[in-house]
XYZ file of C-alpha atoms in Angstrom:
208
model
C 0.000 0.000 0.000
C 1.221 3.819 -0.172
C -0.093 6.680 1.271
C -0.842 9.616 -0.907
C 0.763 13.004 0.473
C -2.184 16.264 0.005
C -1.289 19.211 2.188
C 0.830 17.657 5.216
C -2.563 15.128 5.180
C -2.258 11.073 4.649
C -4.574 9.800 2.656
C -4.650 6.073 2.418
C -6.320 4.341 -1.084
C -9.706 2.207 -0.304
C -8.784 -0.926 1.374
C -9.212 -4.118 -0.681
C -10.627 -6.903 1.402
C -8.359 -9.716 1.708
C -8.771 -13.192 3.043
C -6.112 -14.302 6.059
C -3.192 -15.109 4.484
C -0.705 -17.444 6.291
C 2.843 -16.669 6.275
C 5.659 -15.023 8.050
C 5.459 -11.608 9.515
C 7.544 -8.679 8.761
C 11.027 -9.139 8.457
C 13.300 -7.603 11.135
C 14.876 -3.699 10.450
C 11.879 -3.513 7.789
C 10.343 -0.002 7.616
C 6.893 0.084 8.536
C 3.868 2.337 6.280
C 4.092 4.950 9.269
C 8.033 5.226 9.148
C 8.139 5.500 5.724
C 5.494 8.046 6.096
C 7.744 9.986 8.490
C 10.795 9.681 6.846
C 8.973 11.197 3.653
C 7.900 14.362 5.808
C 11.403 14.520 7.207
C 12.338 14.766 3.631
C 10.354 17.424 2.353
C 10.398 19.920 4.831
C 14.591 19.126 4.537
C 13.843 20.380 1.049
C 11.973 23.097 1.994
C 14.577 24.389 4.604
C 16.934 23.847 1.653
C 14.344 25.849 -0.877
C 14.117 28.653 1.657
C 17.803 29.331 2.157
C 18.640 29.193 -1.603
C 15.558 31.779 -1.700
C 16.795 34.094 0.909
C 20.176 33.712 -0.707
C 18.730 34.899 -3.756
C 17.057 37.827 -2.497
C 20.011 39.110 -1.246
C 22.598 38.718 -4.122
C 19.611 40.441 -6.234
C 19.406 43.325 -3.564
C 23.324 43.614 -3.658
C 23.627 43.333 -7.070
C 21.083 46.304 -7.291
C 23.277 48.255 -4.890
C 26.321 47.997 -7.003
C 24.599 48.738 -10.222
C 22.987 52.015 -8.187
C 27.173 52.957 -7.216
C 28.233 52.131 -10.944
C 25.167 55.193 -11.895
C 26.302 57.255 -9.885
C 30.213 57.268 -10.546
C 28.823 57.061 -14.350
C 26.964 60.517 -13.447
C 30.007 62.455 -11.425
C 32.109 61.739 -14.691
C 29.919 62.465 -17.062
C 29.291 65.814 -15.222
C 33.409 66.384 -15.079
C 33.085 65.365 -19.091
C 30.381 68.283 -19.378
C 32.455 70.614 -17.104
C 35.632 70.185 -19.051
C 34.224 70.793 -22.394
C 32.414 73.763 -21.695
C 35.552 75.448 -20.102
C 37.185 74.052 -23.778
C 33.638 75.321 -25.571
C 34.369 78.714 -23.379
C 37.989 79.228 -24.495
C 37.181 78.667 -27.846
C 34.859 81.676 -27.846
C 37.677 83.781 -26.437
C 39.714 82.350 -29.070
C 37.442 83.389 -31.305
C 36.604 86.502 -30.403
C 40.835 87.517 -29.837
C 41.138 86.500 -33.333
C 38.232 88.953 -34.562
C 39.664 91.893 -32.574
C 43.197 91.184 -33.984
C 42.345 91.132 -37.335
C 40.081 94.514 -36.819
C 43.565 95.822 -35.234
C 45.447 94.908 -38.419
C 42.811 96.030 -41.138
C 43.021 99.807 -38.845
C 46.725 99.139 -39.012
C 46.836 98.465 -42.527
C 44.479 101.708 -43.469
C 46.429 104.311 -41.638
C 49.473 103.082 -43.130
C 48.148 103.433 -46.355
C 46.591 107.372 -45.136
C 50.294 107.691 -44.096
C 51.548 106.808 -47.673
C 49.139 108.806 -49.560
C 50.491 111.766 -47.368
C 54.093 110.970 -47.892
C 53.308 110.802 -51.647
C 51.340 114.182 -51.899
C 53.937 115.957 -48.751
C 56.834 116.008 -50.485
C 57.834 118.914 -47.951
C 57.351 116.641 -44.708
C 59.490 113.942 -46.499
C 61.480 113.239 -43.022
C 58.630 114.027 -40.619
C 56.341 111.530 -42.441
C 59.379 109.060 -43.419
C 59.376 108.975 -39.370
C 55.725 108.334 -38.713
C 55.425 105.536 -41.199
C 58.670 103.944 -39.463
C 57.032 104.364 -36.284
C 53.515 103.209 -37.856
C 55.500 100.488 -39.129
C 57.592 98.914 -36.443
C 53.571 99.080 -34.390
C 52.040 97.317 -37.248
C 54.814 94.354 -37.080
C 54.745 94.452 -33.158
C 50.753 93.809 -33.206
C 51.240 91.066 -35.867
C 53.705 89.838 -33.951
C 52.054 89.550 -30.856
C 49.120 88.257 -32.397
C 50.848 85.483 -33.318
C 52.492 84.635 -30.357
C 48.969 85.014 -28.514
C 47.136 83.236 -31.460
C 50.438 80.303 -30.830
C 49.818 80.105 -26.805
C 46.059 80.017 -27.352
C 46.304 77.347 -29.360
C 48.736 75.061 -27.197
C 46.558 75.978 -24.269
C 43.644 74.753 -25.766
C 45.197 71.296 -26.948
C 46.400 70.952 -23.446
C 43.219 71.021 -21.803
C 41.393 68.607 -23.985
C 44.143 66.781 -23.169
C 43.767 66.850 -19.749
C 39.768 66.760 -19.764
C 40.193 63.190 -21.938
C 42.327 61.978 -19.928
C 40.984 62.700 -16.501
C 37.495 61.026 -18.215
C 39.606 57.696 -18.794
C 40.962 57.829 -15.797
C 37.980 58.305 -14.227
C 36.449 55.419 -16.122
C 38.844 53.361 -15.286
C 38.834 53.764 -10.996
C 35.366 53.076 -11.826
C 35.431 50.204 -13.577
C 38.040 48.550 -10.810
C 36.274 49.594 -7.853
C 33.151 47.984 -8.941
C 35.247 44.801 -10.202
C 36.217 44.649 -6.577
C 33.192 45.397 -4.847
C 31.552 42.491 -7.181
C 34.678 39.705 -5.989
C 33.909 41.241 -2.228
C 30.127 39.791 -2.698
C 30.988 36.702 -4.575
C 33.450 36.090 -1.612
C 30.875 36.488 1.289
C 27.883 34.829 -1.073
C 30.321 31.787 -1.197
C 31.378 31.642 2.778
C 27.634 31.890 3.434
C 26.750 29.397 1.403
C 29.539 27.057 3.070
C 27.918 27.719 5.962
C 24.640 26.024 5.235
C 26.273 23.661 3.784
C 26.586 24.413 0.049
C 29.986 24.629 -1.340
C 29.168 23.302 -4.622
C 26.322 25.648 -5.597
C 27.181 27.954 -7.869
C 25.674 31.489 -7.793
């Protein structure tokens, strides 16, 4: 006979009516219906204690695995804003760039028109020959001095400018890259303590 298991309840199939039958009794060590009914219910709620600590195991490597993914969001968000930071300081020095290299050329095209006033009067002042020989020297040597220091400033601006995006792409990788290991780490650190739990209930072989 065998017992049918519905909600912790025995249920045992209609009994078939049987004549006496002669013979020997039980062997000796032989489990009886009941014991085999206990040891059954021994079994399952062994697998239930089992079911409920892979469960609660689970729920926590899900609710750590959140947590990290939350960290790796954040550090994304703090670079991204250093990304955004860096390139409008780059965006900003651009402008001045820009805008030096507009008031520069107005210099030089003023520059460039009162030299020319300066020859029309040396042509038509033929009496003011040295007088206006001087000012055009003078007008001169201020005409190459701007130009020159345009350049220079138009030279600095420029290395300047390739030295912060420099800077800016590399602090992002750098960045990127503390992130990226911390978070490496921090995932071994869990792994580590999921397995010595799980050694403790008695599950070295599971694999998470």
């Amino acid at each position: 006979q065998h017992y049918y298991i519905t909600n912790n309840l025995s249920v045992m199939p209609p009994k078939k009516k049987k004549g006496k039958k002669k013979g020997k009794k039980g062997e000796p060590g032989e489990l009886t219906v009941k014991d085999k009914y206990n040891k059954t219910l021994q079994e399952v709620d062994s697998l239930k204690h089992e079911l409920e600590t892979r469960s609660e195991l689970a729920r926590r490597n899900n609710a750590k695995a959140n947590d990290l993914k939350l960290k790796v969001s954040e550090w994304e968000n703090v670079v991204k804003e250093e990304q955004e930071e860096k390139l409008d300081i780059s965006a900003d020095m651009v402008r001045q760039y820009k805008t030096m290299q507009s008031t520069m050329a107005l210099r030089i095209h003023l520059l460039e028109t009162s030299l020319a006033h300066m020859q029309v009067q040396l042509d038509t002042t033929k009496s003011k020959l040295d007088e206006t020989e001087k000012a055009k020297s003078d007008l001169q040597k201020k005409y190459d001095d701007a130009v020159e220091k345009m350049e220079r400033e138009m030279s600095d601006m420029e290395k300047k400018y390739e030295s912060i995006l420099i800077e800016a792409m590399d602090a992002v990788a750098g960045k990127l890259e503390q992130a990226q290991s911390r978070w490496q780490k921090s995932c071994e650190m869990v792994q580590l303590r999921n397995i010595g739990k799980l050694r403790e209930f008695g599950l070295p072989n599971l694999e998470l």
